[in-house]
PDB file of C-alpha atoms in Angstrom:
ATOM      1  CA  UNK D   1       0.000   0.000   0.000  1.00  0.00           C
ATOM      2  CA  UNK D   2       0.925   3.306  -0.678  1.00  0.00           C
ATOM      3  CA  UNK D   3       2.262   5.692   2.228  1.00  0.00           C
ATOM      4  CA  UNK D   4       2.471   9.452   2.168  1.00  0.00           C
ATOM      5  CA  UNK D   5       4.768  11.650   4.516  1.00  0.00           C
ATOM      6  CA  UNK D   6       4.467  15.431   5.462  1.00  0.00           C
ATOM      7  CA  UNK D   7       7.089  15.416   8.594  1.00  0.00           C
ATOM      8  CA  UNK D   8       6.192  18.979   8.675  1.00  0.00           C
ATOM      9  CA  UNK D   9       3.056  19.498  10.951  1.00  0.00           C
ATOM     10  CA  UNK D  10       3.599  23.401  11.585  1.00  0.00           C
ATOM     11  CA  UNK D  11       5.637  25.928   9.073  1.00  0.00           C
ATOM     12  CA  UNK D  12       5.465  29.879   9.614  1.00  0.00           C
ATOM     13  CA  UNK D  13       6.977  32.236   6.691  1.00  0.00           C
ATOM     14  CA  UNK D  14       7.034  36.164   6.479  1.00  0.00           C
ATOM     15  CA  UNK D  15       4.920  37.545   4.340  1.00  0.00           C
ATOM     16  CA  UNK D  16       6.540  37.625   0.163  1.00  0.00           C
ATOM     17  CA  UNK D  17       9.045  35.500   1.702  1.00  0.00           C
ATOM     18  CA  UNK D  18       9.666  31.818  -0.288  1.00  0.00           C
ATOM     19  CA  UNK D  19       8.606  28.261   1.720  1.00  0.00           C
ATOM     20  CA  UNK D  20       9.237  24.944   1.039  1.00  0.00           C
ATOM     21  CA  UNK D  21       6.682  22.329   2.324  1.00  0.00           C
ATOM     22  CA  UNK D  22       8.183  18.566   2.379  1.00  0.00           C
ATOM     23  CA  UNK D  23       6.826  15.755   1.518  1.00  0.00           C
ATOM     24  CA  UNK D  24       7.587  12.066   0.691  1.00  0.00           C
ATOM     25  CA  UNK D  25       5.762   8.987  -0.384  1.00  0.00           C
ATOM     26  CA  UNK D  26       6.296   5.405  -0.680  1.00  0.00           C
ATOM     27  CA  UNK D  27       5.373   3.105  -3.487  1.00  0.00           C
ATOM     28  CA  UNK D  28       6.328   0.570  -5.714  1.00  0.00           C
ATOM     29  CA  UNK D  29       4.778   1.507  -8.325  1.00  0.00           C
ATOM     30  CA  UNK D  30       6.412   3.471 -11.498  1.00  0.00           C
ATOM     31  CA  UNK D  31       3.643   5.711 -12.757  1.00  0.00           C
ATOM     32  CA  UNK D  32       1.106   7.626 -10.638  1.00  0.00           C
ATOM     33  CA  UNK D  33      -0.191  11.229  -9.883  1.00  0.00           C
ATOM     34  CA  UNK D  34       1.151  13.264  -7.178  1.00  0.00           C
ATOM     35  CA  UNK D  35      -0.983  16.462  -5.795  1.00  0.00           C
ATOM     36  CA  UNK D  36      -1.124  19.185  -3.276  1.00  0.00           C
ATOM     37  CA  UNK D  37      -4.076  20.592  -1.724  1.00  0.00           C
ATOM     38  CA  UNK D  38      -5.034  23.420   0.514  1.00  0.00           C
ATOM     39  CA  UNK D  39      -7.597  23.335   3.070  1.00  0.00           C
ATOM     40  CA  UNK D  40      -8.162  27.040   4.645  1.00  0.00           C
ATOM     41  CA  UNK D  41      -9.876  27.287   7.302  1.00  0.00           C
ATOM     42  CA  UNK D  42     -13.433  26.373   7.287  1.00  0.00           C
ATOM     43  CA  UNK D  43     -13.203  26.307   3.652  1.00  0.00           C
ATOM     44  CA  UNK D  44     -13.541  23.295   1.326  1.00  0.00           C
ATOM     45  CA  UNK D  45      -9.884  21.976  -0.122  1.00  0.00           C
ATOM     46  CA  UNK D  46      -8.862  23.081  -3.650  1.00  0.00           C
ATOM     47  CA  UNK D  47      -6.518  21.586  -5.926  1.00  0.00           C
ATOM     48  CA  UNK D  48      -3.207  23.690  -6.196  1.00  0.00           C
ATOM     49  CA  UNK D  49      -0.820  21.732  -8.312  1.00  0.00           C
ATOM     50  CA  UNK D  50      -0.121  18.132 -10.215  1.00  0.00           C
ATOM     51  CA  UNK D  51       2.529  16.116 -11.136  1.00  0.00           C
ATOM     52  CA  UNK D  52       2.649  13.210 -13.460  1.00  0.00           C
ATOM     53  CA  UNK D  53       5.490  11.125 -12.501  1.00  0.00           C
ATOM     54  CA  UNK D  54       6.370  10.055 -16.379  1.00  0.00           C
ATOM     55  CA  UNK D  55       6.802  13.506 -16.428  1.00  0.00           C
ATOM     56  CA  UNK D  56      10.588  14.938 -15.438  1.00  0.00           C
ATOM     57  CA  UNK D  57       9.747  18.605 -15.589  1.00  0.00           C
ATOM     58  CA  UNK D  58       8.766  20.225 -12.639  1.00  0.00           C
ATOM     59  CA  UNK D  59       5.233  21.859 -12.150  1.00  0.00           C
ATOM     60  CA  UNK D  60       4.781  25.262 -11.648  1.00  0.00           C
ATOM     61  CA  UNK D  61       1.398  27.057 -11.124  1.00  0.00           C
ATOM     62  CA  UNK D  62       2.046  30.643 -11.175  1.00  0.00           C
ATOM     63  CA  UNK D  63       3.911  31.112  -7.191  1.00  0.00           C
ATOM     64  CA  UNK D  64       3.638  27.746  -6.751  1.00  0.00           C
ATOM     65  CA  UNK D  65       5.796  25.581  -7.824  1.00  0.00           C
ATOM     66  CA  UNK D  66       7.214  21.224  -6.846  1.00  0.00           C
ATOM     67  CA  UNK D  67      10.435  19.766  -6.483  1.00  0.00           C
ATOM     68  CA  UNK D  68       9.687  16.640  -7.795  1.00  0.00           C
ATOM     69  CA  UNK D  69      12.283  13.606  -7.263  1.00  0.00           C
ATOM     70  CA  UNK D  70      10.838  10.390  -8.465  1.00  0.00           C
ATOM     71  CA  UNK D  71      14.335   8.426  -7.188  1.00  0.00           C
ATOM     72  CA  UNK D  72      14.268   9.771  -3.741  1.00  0.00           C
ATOM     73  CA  UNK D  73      10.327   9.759  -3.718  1.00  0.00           C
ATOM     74  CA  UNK D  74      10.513  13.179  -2.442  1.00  0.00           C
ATOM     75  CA  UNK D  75       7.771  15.693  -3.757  1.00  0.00           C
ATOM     76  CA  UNK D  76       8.375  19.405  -2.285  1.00  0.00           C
ATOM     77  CA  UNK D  77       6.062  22.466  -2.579  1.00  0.00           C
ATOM     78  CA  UNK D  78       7.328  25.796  -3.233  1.00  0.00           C
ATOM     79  CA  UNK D  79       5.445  29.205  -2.159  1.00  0.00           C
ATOM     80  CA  UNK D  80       7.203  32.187  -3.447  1.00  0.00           C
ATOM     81  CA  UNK D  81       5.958  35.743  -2.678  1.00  0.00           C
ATOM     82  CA  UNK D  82       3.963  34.348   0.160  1.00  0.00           C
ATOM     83  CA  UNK D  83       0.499  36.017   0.773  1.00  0.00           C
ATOM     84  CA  UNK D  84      -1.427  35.744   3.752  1.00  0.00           C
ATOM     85  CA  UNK D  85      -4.161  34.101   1.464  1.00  0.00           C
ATOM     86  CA  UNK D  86      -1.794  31.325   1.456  1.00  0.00           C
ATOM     87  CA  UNK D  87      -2.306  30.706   5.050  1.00  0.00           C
ATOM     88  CA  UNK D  88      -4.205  26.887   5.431  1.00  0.00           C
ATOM     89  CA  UNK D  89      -3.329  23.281   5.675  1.00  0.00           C
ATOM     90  CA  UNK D  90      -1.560  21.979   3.234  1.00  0.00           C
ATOM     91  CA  UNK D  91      -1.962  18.315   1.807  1.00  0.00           C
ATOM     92  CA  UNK D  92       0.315  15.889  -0.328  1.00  0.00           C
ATOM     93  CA  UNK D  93      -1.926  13.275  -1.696  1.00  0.00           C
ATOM     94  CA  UNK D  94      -0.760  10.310  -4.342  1.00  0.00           C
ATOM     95  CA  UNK D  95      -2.972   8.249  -6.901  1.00  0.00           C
ATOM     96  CA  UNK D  96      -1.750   5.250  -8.775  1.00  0.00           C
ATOM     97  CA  UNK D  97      -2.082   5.487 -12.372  1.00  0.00           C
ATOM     98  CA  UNK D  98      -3.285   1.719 -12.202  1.00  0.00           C
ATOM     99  CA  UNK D  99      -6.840   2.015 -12.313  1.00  0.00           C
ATOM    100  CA  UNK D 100      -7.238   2.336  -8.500  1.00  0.00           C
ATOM    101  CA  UNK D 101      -8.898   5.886  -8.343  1.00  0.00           C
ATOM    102  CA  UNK D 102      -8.979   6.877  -4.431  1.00  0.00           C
ATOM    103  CA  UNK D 103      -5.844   9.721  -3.138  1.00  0.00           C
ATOM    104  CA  UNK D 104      -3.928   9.070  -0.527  1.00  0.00           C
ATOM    105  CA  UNK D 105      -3.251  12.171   1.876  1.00  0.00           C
ATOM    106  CA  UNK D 106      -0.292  12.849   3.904  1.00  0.00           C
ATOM    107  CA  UNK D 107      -1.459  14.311   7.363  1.00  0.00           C
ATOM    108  CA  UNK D 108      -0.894  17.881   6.471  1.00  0.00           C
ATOM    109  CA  UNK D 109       1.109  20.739   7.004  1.00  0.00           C
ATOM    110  CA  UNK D 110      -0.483  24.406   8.621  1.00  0.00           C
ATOM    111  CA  UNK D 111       1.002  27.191   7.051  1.00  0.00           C
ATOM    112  CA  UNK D 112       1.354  30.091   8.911  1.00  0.00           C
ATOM    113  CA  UNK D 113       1.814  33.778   7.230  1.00  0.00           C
ATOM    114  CA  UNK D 114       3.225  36.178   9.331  1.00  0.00           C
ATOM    115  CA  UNK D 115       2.534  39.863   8.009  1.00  0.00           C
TER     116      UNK D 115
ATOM    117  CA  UNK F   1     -20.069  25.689 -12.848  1.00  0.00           C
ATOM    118  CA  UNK F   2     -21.694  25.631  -9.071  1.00  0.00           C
ATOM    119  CA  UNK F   3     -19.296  23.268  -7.910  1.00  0.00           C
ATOM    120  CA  UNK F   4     -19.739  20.382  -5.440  1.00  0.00           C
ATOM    121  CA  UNK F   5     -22.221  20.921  -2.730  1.00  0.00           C
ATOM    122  CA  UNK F   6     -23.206  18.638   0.649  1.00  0.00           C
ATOM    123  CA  UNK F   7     -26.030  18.379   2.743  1.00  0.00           C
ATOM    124  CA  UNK F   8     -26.238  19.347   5.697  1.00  0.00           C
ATOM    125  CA  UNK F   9     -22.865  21.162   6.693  1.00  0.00           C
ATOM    126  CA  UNK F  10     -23.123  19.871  10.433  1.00  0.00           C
ATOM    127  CA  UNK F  11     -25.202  17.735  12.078  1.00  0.00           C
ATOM    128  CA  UNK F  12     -25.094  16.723  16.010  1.00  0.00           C
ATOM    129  CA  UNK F  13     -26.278  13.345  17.033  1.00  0.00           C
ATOM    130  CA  UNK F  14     -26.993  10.637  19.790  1.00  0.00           C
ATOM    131  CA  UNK F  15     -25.261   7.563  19.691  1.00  0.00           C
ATOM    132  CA  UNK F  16     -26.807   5.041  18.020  1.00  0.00           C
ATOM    133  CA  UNK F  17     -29.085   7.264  16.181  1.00  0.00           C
ATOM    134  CA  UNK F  18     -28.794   6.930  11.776  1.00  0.00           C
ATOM    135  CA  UNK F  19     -27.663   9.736   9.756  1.00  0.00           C
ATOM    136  CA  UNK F  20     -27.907  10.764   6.152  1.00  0.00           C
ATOM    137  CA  UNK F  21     -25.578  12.852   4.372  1.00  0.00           C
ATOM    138  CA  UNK F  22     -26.457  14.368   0.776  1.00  0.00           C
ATOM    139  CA  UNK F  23     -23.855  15.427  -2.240  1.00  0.00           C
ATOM    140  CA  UNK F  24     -24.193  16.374  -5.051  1.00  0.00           C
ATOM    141  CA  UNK F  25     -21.229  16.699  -7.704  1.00  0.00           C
ATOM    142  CA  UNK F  26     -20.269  18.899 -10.402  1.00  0.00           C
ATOM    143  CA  UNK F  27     -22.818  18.523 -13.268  1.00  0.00           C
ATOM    144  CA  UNK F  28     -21.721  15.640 -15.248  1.00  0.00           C
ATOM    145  CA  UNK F  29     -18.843  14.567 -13.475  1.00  0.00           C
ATOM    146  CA  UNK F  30     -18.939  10.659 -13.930  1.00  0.00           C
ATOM    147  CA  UNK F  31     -16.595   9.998 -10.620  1.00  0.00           C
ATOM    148  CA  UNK F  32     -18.047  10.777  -6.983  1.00  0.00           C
ATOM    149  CA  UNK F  33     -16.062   9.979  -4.108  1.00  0.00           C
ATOM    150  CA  UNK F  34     -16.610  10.076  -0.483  1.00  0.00           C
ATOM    151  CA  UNK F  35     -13.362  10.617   2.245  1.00  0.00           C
ATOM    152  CA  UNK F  36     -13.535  11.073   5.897  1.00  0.00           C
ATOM    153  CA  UNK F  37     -11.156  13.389   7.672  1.00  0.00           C
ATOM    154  CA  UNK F  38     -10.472  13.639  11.528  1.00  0.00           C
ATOM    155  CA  UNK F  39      -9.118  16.152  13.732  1.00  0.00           C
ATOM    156  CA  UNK F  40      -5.665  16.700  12.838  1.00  0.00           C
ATOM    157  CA  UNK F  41      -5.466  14.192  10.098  1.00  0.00           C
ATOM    158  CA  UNK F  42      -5.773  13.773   6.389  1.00  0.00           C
ATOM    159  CA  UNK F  43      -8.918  12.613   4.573  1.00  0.00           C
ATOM    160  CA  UNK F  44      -9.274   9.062   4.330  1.00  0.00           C
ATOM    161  CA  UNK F  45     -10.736   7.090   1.375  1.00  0.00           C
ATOM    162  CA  UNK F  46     -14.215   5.463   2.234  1.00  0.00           C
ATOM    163  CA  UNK F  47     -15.623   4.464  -1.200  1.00  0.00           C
ATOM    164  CA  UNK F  48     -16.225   5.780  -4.804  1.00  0.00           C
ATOM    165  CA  UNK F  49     -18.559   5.465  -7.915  1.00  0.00           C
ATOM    166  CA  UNK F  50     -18.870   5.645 -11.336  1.00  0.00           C
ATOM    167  CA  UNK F  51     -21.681   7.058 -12.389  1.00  0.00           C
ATOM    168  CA  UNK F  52     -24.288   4.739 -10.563  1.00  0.00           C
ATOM    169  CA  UNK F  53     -21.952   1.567  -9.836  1.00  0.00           C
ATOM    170  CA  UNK F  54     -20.258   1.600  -6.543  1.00  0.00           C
ATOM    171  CA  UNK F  55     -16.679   0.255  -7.488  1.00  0.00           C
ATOM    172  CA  UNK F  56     -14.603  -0.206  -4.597  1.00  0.00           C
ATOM    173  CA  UNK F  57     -15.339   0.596  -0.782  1.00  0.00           C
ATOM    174  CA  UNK F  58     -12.507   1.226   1.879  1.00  0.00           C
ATOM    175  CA  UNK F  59     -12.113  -1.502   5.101  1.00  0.00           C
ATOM    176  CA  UNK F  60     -12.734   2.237   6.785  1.00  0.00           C
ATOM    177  CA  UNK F  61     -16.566   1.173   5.592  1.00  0.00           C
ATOM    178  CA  UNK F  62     -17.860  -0.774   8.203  1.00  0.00           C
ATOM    179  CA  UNK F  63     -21.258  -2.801   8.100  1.00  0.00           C
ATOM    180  CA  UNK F  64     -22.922   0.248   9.556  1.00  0.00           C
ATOM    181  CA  UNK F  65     -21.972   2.489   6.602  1.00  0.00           C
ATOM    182  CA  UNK F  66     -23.804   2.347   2.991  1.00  0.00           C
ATOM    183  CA  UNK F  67     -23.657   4.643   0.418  1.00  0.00           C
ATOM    184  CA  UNK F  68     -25.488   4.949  -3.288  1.00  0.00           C
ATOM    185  CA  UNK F  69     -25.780   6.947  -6.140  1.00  0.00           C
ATOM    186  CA  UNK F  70     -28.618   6.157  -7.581  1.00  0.00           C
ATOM    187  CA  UNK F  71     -29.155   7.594 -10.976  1.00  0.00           C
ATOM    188  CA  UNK F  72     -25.789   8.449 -11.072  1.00  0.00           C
ATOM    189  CA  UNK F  73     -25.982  11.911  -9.907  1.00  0.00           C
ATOM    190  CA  UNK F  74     -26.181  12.808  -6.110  1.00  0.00           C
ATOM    191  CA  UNK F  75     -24.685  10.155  -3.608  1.00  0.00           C
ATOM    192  CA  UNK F  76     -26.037   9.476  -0.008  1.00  0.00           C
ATOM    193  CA  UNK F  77     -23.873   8.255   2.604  1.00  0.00           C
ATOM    194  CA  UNK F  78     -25.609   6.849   5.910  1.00  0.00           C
ATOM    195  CA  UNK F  79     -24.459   5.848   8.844  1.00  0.00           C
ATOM    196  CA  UNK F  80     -26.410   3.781  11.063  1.00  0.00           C
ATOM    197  CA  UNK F  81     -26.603   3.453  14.978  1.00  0.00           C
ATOM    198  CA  UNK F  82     -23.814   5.787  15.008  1.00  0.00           C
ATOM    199  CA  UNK F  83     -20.720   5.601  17.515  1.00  0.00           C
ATOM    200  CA  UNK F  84     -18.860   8.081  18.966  1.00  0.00           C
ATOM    201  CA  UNK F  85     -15.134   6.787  16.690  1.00  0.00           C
ATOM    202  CA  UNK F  86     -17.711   8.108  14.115  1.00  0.00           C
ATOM    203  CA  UNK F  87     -17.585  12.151  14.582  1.00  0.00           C
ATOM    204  CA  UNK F  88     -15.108  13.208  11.959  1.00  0.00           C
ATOM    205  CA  UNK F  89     -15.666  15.674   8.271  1.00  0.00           C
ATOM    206  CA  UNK F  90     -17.270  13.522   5.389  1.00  0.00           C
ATOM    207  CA  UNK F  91     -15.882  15.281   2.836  1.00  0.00           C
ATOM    208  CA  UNK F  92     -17.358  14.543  -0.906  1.00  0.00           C
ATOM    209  CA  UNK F  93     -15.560  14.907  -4.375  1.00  0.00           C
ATOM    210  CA  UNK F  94     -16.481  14.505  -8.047  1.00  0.00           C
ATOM    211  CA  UNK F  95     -14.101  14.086 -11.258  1.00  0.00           C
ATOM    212  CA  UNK F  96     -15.068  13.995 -14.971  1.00  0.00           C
ATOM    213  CA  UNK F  97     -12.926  10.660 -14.901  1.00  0.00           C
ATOM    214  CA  UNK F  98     -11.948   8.330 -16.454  1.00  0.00           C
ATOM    215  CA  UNK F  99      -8.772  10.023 -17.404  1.00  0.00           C
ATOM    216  CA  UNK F 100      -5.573  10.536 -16.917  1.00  0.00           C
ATOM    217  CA  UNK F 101      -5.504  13.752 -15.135  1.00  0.00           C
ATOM    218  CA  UNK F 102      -8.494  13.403 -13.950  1.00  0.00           C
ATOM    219  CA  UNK F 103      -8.457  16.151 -10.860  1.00  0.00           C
ATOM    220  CA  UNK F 104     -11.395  15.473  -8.042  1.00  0.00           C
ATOM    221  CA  UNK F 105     -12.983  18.590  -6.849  1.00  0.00           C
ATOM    222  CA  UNK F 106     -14.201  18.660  -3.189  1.00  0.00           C
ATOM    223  CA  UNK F 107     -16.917  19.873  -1.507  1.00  0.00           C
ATOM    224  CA  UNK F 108     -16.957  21.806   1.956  1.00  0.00           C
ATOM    225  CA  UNK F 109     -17.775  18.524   3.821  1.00  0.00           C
ATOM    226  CA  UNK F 110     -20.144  17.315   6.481  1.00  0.00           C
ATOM    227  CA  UNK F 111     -18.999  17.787  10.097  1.00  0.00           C
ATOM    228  CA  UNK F 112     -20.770  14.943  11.915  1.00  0.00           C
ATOM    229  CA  UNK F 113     -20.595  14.759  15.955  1.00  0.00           C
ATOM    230  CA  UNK F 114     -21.896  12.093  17.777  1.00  0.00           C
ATOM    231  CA  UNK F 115     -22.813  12.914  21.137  1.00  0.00           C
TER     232      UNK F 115
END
């Protein structure tokens, strides 16, 4: 079964400073979907970027952008220009490519923006 | 677009009472999916169906738990004689799946507390 990792529970960043939320998966699987999502408070979670794994280029979504690396299983999310719209729980979720539809969600990570 | 919706947003309950929880997708998303999500935790798979067939359920689904979509359009999920390990978010999500990047869209979820 496949395992997701955010050893990150809290992070705090200055407002338009950069952050880097970690996480990691396990899996022995070769092709699958990787995802974060952001849960604000008392608001419903929204997609905020996607990786293929076939894929080797990195996904960027305007500030937002993943360090994706598929040998170390590692899948990082970048906030540049932080806003304090930004500030919510942040998930890493996973989804085989093999048919099996359901995500998988790392426990999250609150991001804090400081003004 | 209206996006997903649920029904009701919170709901309070006795132990061992049943409960009912409506959503209703995206228009013509094929893929619904309900998750559960407790404090301080990551949303959990619980089941998922396309259009009207229910195609794979979670161990998280205990006898007690059923869920439809008849019609293919809105899903119910009910719990019955409810237990206290119960209280948690039900969150709901639709895709236009199949496909390959296929992303599920979430709803603002259910918070259920059983008294």
């Amino acid at each position: 079964a496949q395992t997701v990792t955010q050893s990150q529970p809290e992070m705090s960043v200055q407002e338009a400073e950069t952050v880097t939320l970690s996480c990691t998966y396990d899996t022995s699987e070769s092709d699958y979907y990787l995802f974060w999502y952001k849960q604000p408070p008392s608001r419903q979670m929204i997609l905020v970027i996607r990786q293929e794994a076939y894929k080797q280029q990195n996904a960027t979504e305007n500030r937002f952008s993943v360090n994706f690396q598929k040998a170390a299983k590692s899948f990082s999310l970048k906030i540049s220009d932080s806003q304090l719209g930004d500030a919510a729980m942040y998930f890493c979720a996973y989804r085989s490519a093999y048919g099996n539809e359901k995500l998988t969600f790392g426990t999250g990570t609150r991001l804090t923006i400081i003004p | 677009d209206t996006g997903v919706s649920q029904d009701p947003r919170h709901k309070i309950t006795k132990r061992g009472q049943n409960v009912t929880f409506r959503c209703d997708p995206i228009s013509e998303h094929n893929r619904l999916y309900w998750y559960r999500q407790t404090l301080g935790q990551g949303p959990e798979f619980l089941t998922y169906f396309q259009n009207e067939a229910q195609l794979e359920k979670s161990r998280l689904l205990s006898d007690r738990f059923s869920a439809e979509r008849p019609k293919g359009s809105f899903s119910t999920l009910e719990i019955q004689r409810t237990e206290q390990g119960d209280s948690a978010m039900y969150l709901c999500a639709s895709s236009l799946g199949p496909g390959v990047e296929e992303t599920q869209y979430f709803g603002p979820g259910t918070r259920l507390l059983v008294l």
